[in-house]
Amino acid sequence: MTSQAWDPTAFRTEVQATLDTFLADQAARLAPLGGDAARLLSEARVTVAGGKRFRAAFCHWGYAALAGPPTAGDAEAVRRAAAALELLHASALVHDDLMDASDTRRGRSATHRTFERAHRADGWRGDPEQYGAAAAILLGDLLLSWSDELLRRCGLGWDRVGPALDVFDLCRSEVIAGQFLDVSVQARGRADVAQAMTVLRYKSAKYSIERPIHVGAALAGADAATLDRLSAFGLPLGEAFQLRDDLLGVFGDPAATGKPAGDDLVEGKRTVLVALALANATPTDAERLDTALGTALSETEVADLRTIIDGCGARAEVETMIDDLARQAVDALRSGRAEAGWDAEACGVLEQLAAAATRRTR
């Protein structure tokens, strides 16, 4: 299979099948707990369904960059390891939606809202919102636990899985701490560009691209120097990926993103985009934007805030940052191929993934 022939749709289907099989095994293990556990498993299946599977893909091709595409004997094990990153991602999304009080995810009800409505529909005692929050916390924790289990039991030897788990441990610590940085800057109601970039780096950039590549590379036997060299590709690309997400959170089409228009503005996200807008806009417009963040906004108000962000040049500046970071990442990848002998096919696919991650519309 050449990089030109790589089929992202087929890859996503294979990862989904791996996750479905894993969840079916978990359902059998938890069957004695009865209907409540079955409802939790049902929501887990919905939560891990779909998505772009970038994390799994970067893990898979991070492995291939060093070892070549997995042989027939290792292919399923590498895919299981890659799928573990998707369980981690699902865990983060469930918790993130709860912390942000989001109503939807990928065009469907967020987990805490699903269980909140079920509580109301069944006429149970207590607070429906509290029940929904408890269910989301527990499902997120369960998915996080399963991510470790799936990687640990992927099928490769401990000499390969052990180093990958070391990376995975660091990845999980970073993303959880990054989430706390995010909620803290929102609570303070201020973040300059440097602070916003720190949140972006640890909440998303590292766990979205850099660490998945590291996990795959560690499975292939990468040493510390090789992981550092892969960071020169993965980290700037991860930052560009999240900057694109920040733009979509304000300017994205709800039909494509599955989120309401201007959702990041309603949630009060102190992103790099917002920090640049507050720094660049006129004092009057900056105050207007700052005051509106984190409040209920009409479509007209969202449109007005978009005009402020666009008009002061913040949107264009973020687009430039994305282009510069993506170029930096690809240059590092090509250097690794030329100087370190990374697999040509894998590097070709990683370039395709870099383009897909930074030019997407959802």
Short mmCIF file of C-alpha atoms in Angstrom, two decimals:
data_model
loop_
_atom_site.label_atom_id
_atom_site.label_comp_id
_atom_site.label_asym_id
_atom_site.label_seq_id
_atom_site.Cartn_x
_atom_site.Cartn_y
_atom_site.Cartn_z
CA MET A 1 0.00 0.00 0.00
CA THR A 2 1.49 3.35 -1.04
CA SER A 3 0.77 6.61 0.76
CA GLN A 4 -1.30 7.72 -2.23
CA ALA A 5 -3.44 4.59 -1.87
CA TRP A 6 -3.98 4.98 1.86
CA ASP A 7 -7.72 5.04 2.53
CA PRO A 8 -8.67 7.16 5.57
CA THR A 9 -12.26 5.90 5.42
CA ALA A 10 -11.15 2.28 5.55
CA PHE A 11 -8.82 3.09 8.44
CA ARG A 12 -11.63 4.74 10.39
CA THR A 13 -13.83 1.72 9.76
CA GLU A 14 -11.13 -0.62 11.06
CA VAL A 15 -10.59 1.48 14.19
CA GLN A 16 -14.34 1.56 14.81
CA ALA A 17 -14.53 -2.22 14.48
CA THR A 18 -11.70 -2.56 17.00
CA LEU A 19 -13.51 -0.28 19.44
CA ASP A 20 -16.80 -2.10 18.89
CA THR A 21 -15.17 -5.44 19.68
CA PHE A 22 -13.53 -4.05 22.80
CA LEU A 23 -16.79 -2.53 24.05
CA ALA A 24 -18.65 -5.77 23.37
CA ASP A 25 -16.15 -7.56 25.60
CA GLN A 26 -16.64 -4.93 28.30
CA ALA A 27 -20.41 -5.27 28.03
CA ALA A 28 -20.15 -9.01 28.60
CA ARG A 29 -17.99 -8.43 31.67
CA LEU A 30 -20.43 -5.89 33.11
CA ALA A 31 -23.62 -7.77 32.18
CA PRO A 32 -24.14 -9.06 35.77
CA LEU A 33 -24.61 -5.42 36.90
CA GLY A 34 -27.90 -5.22 35.03
CA GLY A 35 -29.74 -2.48 33.20
CA ASP A 36 -27.98 0.56 34.61
CA ALA A 37 -24.58 -0.71 33.52
CA ALA A 38 -26.08 -1.55 30.13
CA ARG A 39 -27.22 2.06 29.73
CA LEU A 40 -23.73 3.26 30.56
CA LEU A 41 -22.29 0.89 27.97
CA SER A 42 -24.83 2.06 25.42
CA GLU A 43 -23.74 5.66 25.93
CA ALA A 44 -20.10 4.58 25.68
CA ARG A 45 -20.80 3.09 22.25
CA VAL A 46 -22.43 6.31 21.08
CA THR A 47 -19.58 8.40 22.49
CA VAL A 48 -16.84 6.50 20.66
CA ALA A 49 -18.74 6.27 17.38
CA GLY A 50 -17.61 8.42 14.48
CA GLY A 51 -15.04 11.16 14.58
CA LYS A 52 -12.01 11.89 12.45
CA ARG A 53 -9.71 9.36 14.19
CA PHE A 54 -6.71 11.67 13.89
CA ARG A 55 -5.17 10.39 17.13
CA ALA A 56 -5.38 6.77 16.04
CA ALA A 57 -3.98 7.64 12.62
CA PHE A 58 -1.02 9.58 14.02
CA CYS A 59 -0.27 6.71 16.40
CA HIS A 60 -0.41 4.15 13.58
CA TRP A 61 1.79 6.16 11.23
CA GLY A 62 4.13 7.18 14.04
CA TYR A 63 4.79 3.47 14.42
CA ALA A 64 5.16 3.05 10.66
CA ALA A 65 7.59 5.98 10.38
CA LEU A 66 10.13 3.92 12.31
CA ALA A 67 9.18 0.31 11.64
CA GLY A 68 7.39 0.56 8.31
CA PRO A 69 3.68 -0.29 7.95
CA PRO A 70 2.79 -3.04 10.47
CA THR A 71 3.24 -6.59 9.28
CA ALA A 72 0.25 -8.91 9.15
CA GLY A 73 1.20 -10.29 12.56
CA ASP A 74 1.35 -6.88 14.25
CA ALA A 75 -1.36 -4.99 12.39
CA GLU A 76 -4.22 -5.79 14.80
CA ALA A 77 -2.07 -5.08 17.86
CA VAL A 78 -0.98 -1.70 16.51
CA ARG A 79 -4.58 -0.89 15.64
CA ARG A 80 -5.70 -1.75 19.17
CA ALA A 81 -2.98 0.49 20.57
CA ALA A 82 -4.05 3.28 18.24
CA ALA A 83 -7.70 2.82 19.23
CA ALA A 84 -6.71 3.35 22.87
CA LEU A 85 -6.00 6.99 21.97
CA GLU A 86 -9.61 7.30 20.77
CA LEU A 87 -10.91 6.08 24.13
CA LEU A 88 -8.77 8.72 25.83
CA HIS A 89 -10.22 11.31 23.46
CA ALA A 90 -13.78 10.17 24.17
CA SER A 91 -13.11 10.45 27.89
CA ALA A 92 -11.85 14.00 27.50
CA LEU A 93 -14.87 14.98 25.39
CA VAL A 94 -17.38 13.65 27.93
CA HIS A 95 -15.68 15.55 30.75
CA ASP A 96 -15.11 18.65 28.61
CA ASP A 97 -18.78 18.88 27.66
CA LEU A 98 -19.78 18.66 31.31
CA MET A 99 -17.29 21.32 32.40
CA ASP A 100 -18.39 23.62 29.58
CA ALA A 101 -22.11 22.92 30.15
CA SER A 102 -22.38 22.05 26.45
CA ASP A 103 -25.69 20.73 25.20
CA THR A 104 -24.44 18.92 22.10
CA ARG A 105 -21.49 16.99 20.72
CA ARG A 106 -21.16 16.00 17.06
CA GLY A 107 -24.77 16.97 16.48
CA ARG A 108 -26.16 14.80 19.28
CA SER A 109 -26.93 15.35 22.94
CA ALA A 110 -23.92 15.61 25.26
CA THR A 111 -23.64 12.73 27.72
CA HIS A 112 -24.66 14.67 30.82
CA ARG A 113 -27.72 16.01 29.00
CA THR A 114 -28.70 12.51 27.84
CA PHE A 115 -28.72 11.14 31.37
CA GLU A 116 -30.33 14.28 32.75
CA ARG A 117 -33.26 13.83 30.38
CA ALA A 118 -33.52 10.13 31.20
CA HIS A 119 -33.77 10.99 34.90
CA ARG A 120 -36.61 13.42 34.20
CA ALA A 121 -38.41 11.05 31.85
CA ASP A 122 -38.37 8.26 34.44
CA GLY A 123 -39.55 10.57 37.22
CA TRP A 124 -36.72 9.64 39.56
CA ARG A 125 -35.91 11.35 42.82
CA GLY A 126 -33.23 13.97 43.28
CA ASP A 127 -31.72 16.53 40.94
CA PRO A 128 -31.70 15.49 37.25
CA GLU A 129 -28.73 17.78 36.50
CA GLN A 130 -26.70 16.25 39.31
CA TYR A 131 -27.52 12.78 38.05
CA GLY A 132 -26.44 13.71 34.53
CA ALA A 133 -23.20 15.20 35.85
CA ALA A 134 -22.47 12.08 37.91
CA ALA A 135 -23.09 9.83 34.91
CA ALA A 136 -20.76 11.92 32.71
CA ILE A 137 -18.00 11.88 35.31
CA LEU A 138 -18.26 8.14 35.72
CA LEU A 139 -18.43 7.40 32.00
CA GLY A 140 -15.44 9.66 31.37
CA ASP A 141 -13.52 7.86 34.10
CA LEU A 142 -14.50 4.47 32.69
CA LEU A 143 -13.34 5.43 29.20
CA LEU A 144 -10.07 6.69 30.66
CA SER A 145 -9.55 3.39 32.46
CA TRP A 146 -10.38 1.44 29.33
CA SER A 147 -7.88 3.43 27.29
CA ASP A 148 -5.10 2.15 29.54
CA GLU A 149 -6.45 -1.40 29.39
CA LEU A 150 -6.68 -1.46 25.60
CA LEU A 151 -3.12 -0.22 25.13
CA ARG A 152 -1.74 -2.48 27.84
CA ARG A 153 -3.43 -5.52 26.29
CA CYS A 154 -2.96 -4.56 22.66
CA GLY A 155 -1.08 -7.78 21.91
CA LEU A 156 2.52 -6.62 21.59
CA GLY A 157 5.25 -7.67 24.01
CA TRP A 158 5.91 -5.76 27.20
CA ASP A 159 9.28 -4.60 25.86
CA ARG A 160 7.27 -2.52 23.36
CA VAL A 161 4.12 -1.78 25.35
CA GLY A 162 5.95 -0.67 28.50
CA PRO A 163 7.69 2.34 26.88
CA ALA A 164 4.46 3.25 25.08
CA LEU A 165 2.59 3.25 28.40
CA ASP A 166 5.23 5.60 29.83
CA VAL A 167 4.35 8.06 27.07
CA PHE A 168 0.65 7.44 27.59
CA ASP A 169 0.95 8.15 31.32
CA LEU A 170 2.54 11.50 30.54
CA CYS A 171 -0.10 12.22 27.90
CA ARG A 172 -2.96 11.67 30.34
CA SER A 173 -1.34 13.82 33.01
CA GLU A 174 -0.81 16.63 30.52
CA VAL A 175 -4.33 16.66 29.15
CA ILE A 176 -5.98 16.58 32.58
CA ALA A 177 -3.74 19.35 33.90
CA GLY A 178 -4.34 21.25 30.66
CA GLN A 179 -8.09 20.97 31.19
CA PHE A 180 -7.67 22.52 34.63
CA LEU A 181 -5.61 25.36 33.16
CA ASP A 182 -8.48 25.94 30.74
CA VAL A 183 -11.21 26.13 33.36
CA SER A 184 -8.99 28.31 35.54
CA VAL A 185 -8.36 30.96 32.88
CA GLN A 186 -12.07 30.99 32.11
CA ALA A 187 -12.84 31.48 35.79
CA ARG A 188 -10.35 34.34 36.04
CA GLY A 189 -11.82 35.84 32.87
CA ARG A 190 -8.50 36.77 31.33
CA ALA A 191 -5.62 35.22 29.42
CA ASP A 192 -3.03 36.85 27.22
CA VAL A 193 -1.72 35.15 24.08
CA ALA A 194 1.11 33.39 25.93
CA GLN A 195 -1.25 31.97 28.56
CA ALA A 196 -3.75 30.93 25.91
CA MET A 197 -0.99 29.15 23.98
CA THR A 198 0.02 27.24 27.12
CA VAL A 199 -3.55 26.04 27.59
CA LEU A 200 -3.76 25.12 23.91
CA ARG A 201 -0.50 23.18 24.05
CA TYR A 202 -1.31 21.05 27.08
CA LYS A 203 -5.06 20.70 26.77
CA SER A 204 -5.05 19.72 23.12
CA ALA A 205 -1.91 20.01 20.99
CA LYS A 206 0.17 17.42 22.77
CA TYR A 207 -2.50 14.80 23.26
CA SER A 208 -4.00 15.29 19.81
CA ILE A 209 -0.89 14.73 17.71
CA GLU A 210 2.50 14.78 19.44
CA ARG A 211 1.81 12.09 22.06
CA PRO A 212 -0.11 9.77 19.72
CA ILE A 213 2.90 9.83 17.40
CA HIS A 214 5.14 9.15 20.39
CA VAL A 215 3.00 6.20 21.50
CA GLY A 216 3.24 4.65 18.05
CA ALA A 217 6.96 5.34 17.80
CA ALA A 218 7.58 3.89 21.27
CA LEU A 219 5.80 0.70 20.19
CA ALA A 220 8.30 0.58 17.31
CA GLY A 221 11.27 0.94 19.70
CA ALA A 222 12.03 4.66 19.44
CA ASP A 223 14.64 6.05 21.81
CA ALA A 224 14.42 9.41 23.58
CA ALA A 225 16.31 11.25 20.85
CA THR A 226 13.93 9.96 18.19
CA LEU A 227 10.91 10.99 20.24
CA ASP A 228 12.40 14.47 20.56
CA ARG A 229 12.90 14.63 16.83
CA LEU A 230 9.30 13.53 16.24
CA SER A 231 8.18 16.35 18.54
CA ALA A 232 9.54 18.83 16.02
CA PHE A 233 6.80 17.55 13.71
CA GLY A 234 4.05 16.68 16.17
CA LEU A 235 4.00 19.66 18.52
CA PRO A 236 3.73 22.53 16.00
CA LEU A 237 1.23 20.48 14.02
CA GLY A 238 -0.81 19.90 17.19
CA GLU A 239 -0.78 23.62 17.87
CA ALA A 240 -1.94 24.35 14.32
CA PHE A 241 -4.65 21.70 14.72
CA GLN A 242 -6.04 23.37 17.84
CA LEU A 243 -5.80 26.85 16.38
CA ARG A 244 -7.98 25.58 13.54
CA ASP A 245 -10.38 24.24 16.15
CA ASP A 246 -10.46 27.67 17.81
CA LEU A 247 -11.40 29.28 14.50
CA LEU A 248 -14.13 26.70 13.93
CA GLY A 249 -15.44 27.32 17.45
CA VAL A 250 -16.22 30.89 16.42
CA PHE A 251 -16.61 30.86 12.63
CA GLY A 252 -17.53 27.23 11.92
CA ASP A 253 -20.73 26.10 10.25
CA PRO A 254 -22.93 24.32 12.84
CA ALA A 255 -24.06 21.87 10.17
CA ALA A 256 -20.44 20.74 9.81
CA THR A 257 -19.14 21.11 13.38
CA GLY A 258 -22.18 19.72 15.22
CA LYS A 259 -21.94 22.65 17.64
CA PRO A 260 -24.07 25.82 17.85
CA ALA A 261 -22.81 28.94 16.05
CA GLY A 262 -20.14 30.76 18.04
CA ASP A 263 -20.15 28.07 20.73
CA ASP A 264 -16.71 29.05 22.07
CA LEU A 265 -17.95 32.61 22.60
CA VAL A 266 -21.00 31.43 24.54
CA GLU A 267 -18.79 29.16 26.65
CA GLY A 268 -16.38 32.02 27.31
CA LYS A 269 -13.32 30.26 25.92
CA ARG A 270 -10.15 32.31 26.38
CA THR A 271 -8.50 31.05 23.23
CA VAL A 272 -5.54 32.45 21.31
CA LEU A 273 -8.04 33.86 18.82
CA VAL A 274 -9.90 35.71 21.57
CA ALA A 275 -6.68 36.89 23.22
CA LEU A 276 -5.49 38.35 19.91
CA ALA A 277 -8.85 40.02 19.32
CA LEU A 278 -8.84 41.61 22.77
CA ALA A 279 -5.30 42.87 22.16
CA ASN A 280 -5.95 44.16 18.63
CA ALA A 281 -9.48 45.56 18.77
CA THR A 282 -10.36 49.13 19.65
CA PRO A 283 -10.92 49.68 23.38
CA THR A 284 -14.68 49.87 22.85
CA ASP A 285 -14.84 46.68 20.79
CA ALA A 286 -12.46 44.87 23.14
CA GLU A 287 -14.65 45.72 26.12
CA ARG A 288 -17.74 44.62 24.22
CA LEU A 289 -16.14 41.28 23.36
CA ASP A 290 -14.77 40.75 26.87
CA THR A 291 -18.12 41.48 28.49
CA ALA A 292 -20.02 39.18 26.12
CA LEU A 293 -17.80 36.13 26.58
CA GLY A 294 -19.47 33.38 28.57
CA THR A 295 -23.00 34.80 28.28
CA ALA A 296 -26.07 33.65 26.38
CA LEU A 297 -25.81 35.17 22.91
CA SER A 298 -28.33 35.56 20.12
CA GLU A 299 -27.37 34.82 16.54
CA THR A 300 -27.14 38.56 15.92
CA GLU A 301 -24.83 39.05 18.90
CA VAL A 302 -22.62 36.17 17.75
CA ALA A 303 -22.43 37.76 14.31
CA ASP A 304 -21.44 41.10 15.85
CA LEU A 305 -18.65 39.50 17.88
CA ARG A 306 -17.43 37.65 14.81
CA THR A 307 -17.23 41.00 13.02
CA ILE A 308 -15.07 42.40 15.82
CA ILE A 309 -12.72 39.42 15.76
CA ASP A 310 -12.47 39.42 11.99
CA GLY A 311 -12.24 43.18 11.60
CA CYS A 312 -9.36 43.66 14.03
CA GLY A 313 -7.22 41.12 12.14
CA ALA A 314 -7.24 38.37 14.78
CA ARG A 315 -8.77 35.80 12.46
CA ALA A 316 -6.22 36.48 9.73
CA GLU A 317 -3.39 36.37 12.27
CA VAL A 318 -4.47 32.93 13.49
CA GLU A 319 -4.68 31.70 9.89
CA THR A 320 -1.09 32.87 9.40
CA MET A 321 -0.02 31.10 12.60
CA ILE A 322 -1.63 27.88 11.36
CA ASP A 323 0.18 28.10 8.03
CA ASP A 324 3.54 28.83 9.69
CA LEU A 325 3.21 26.02 12.24
CA ALA A 326 2.07 23.51 9.61
CA ARG A 327 5.01 24.45 7.38
CA GLN A 328 7.41 24.08 10.32
CA ALA A 329 5.99 20.64 11.08
CA VAL A 330 6.25 19.38 7.51
CA ASP A 331 9.82 20.68 7.21
CA ALA A 332 10.73 18.68 10.34
CA LEU A 333 9.05 15.58 8.93
CA ARG A 334 10.93 15.84 5.67
CA SER A 335 14.17 16.35 7.57
CA GLY A 336 13.50 13.19 9.57
CA ARG A 337 12.88 11.26 6.39
CA ALA A 338 16.06 12.55 4.75
CA GLU A 339 18.42 12.50 7.71
CA ALA A 340 17.05 9.80 10.03
CA GLY A 341 15.74 7.45 7.38
CA TRP A 342 12.10 7.49 8.43
CA ASP A 343 9.87 5.34 6.27
CA ALA A 344 8.94 7.15 3.05
CA GLU A 345 5.41 5.76 2.85
CA ALA A 346 4.66 6.69 6.44
CA CYS A 347 6.04 10.18 5.97
CA GLY A 348 3.85 10.59 2.90
CA VAL A 349 0.74 9.68 4.87
CA LEU A 350 1.79 11.91 7.77
CA GLU A 351 1.98 14.83 5.34
CA GLN A 352 -1.54 14.02 4.18
CA LEU A 353 -2.70 13.91 7.79
CA ALA A 354 -1.01 17.24 8.49
CA ALA A 355 -2.99 18.84 5.67
CA ALA A 356 -6.23 17.22 6.80
CA ALA A 357 -5.72 18.31 10.41
CA THR A 358 -5.07 21.95 9.60
CA ARG A 359 -7.38 22.59 6.63
CA ARG A 360 -10.52 20.91 7.96
CA THR A 361 -13.96 22.49 8.23
CA ARG A 362 -15.22 20.46 11.18
#
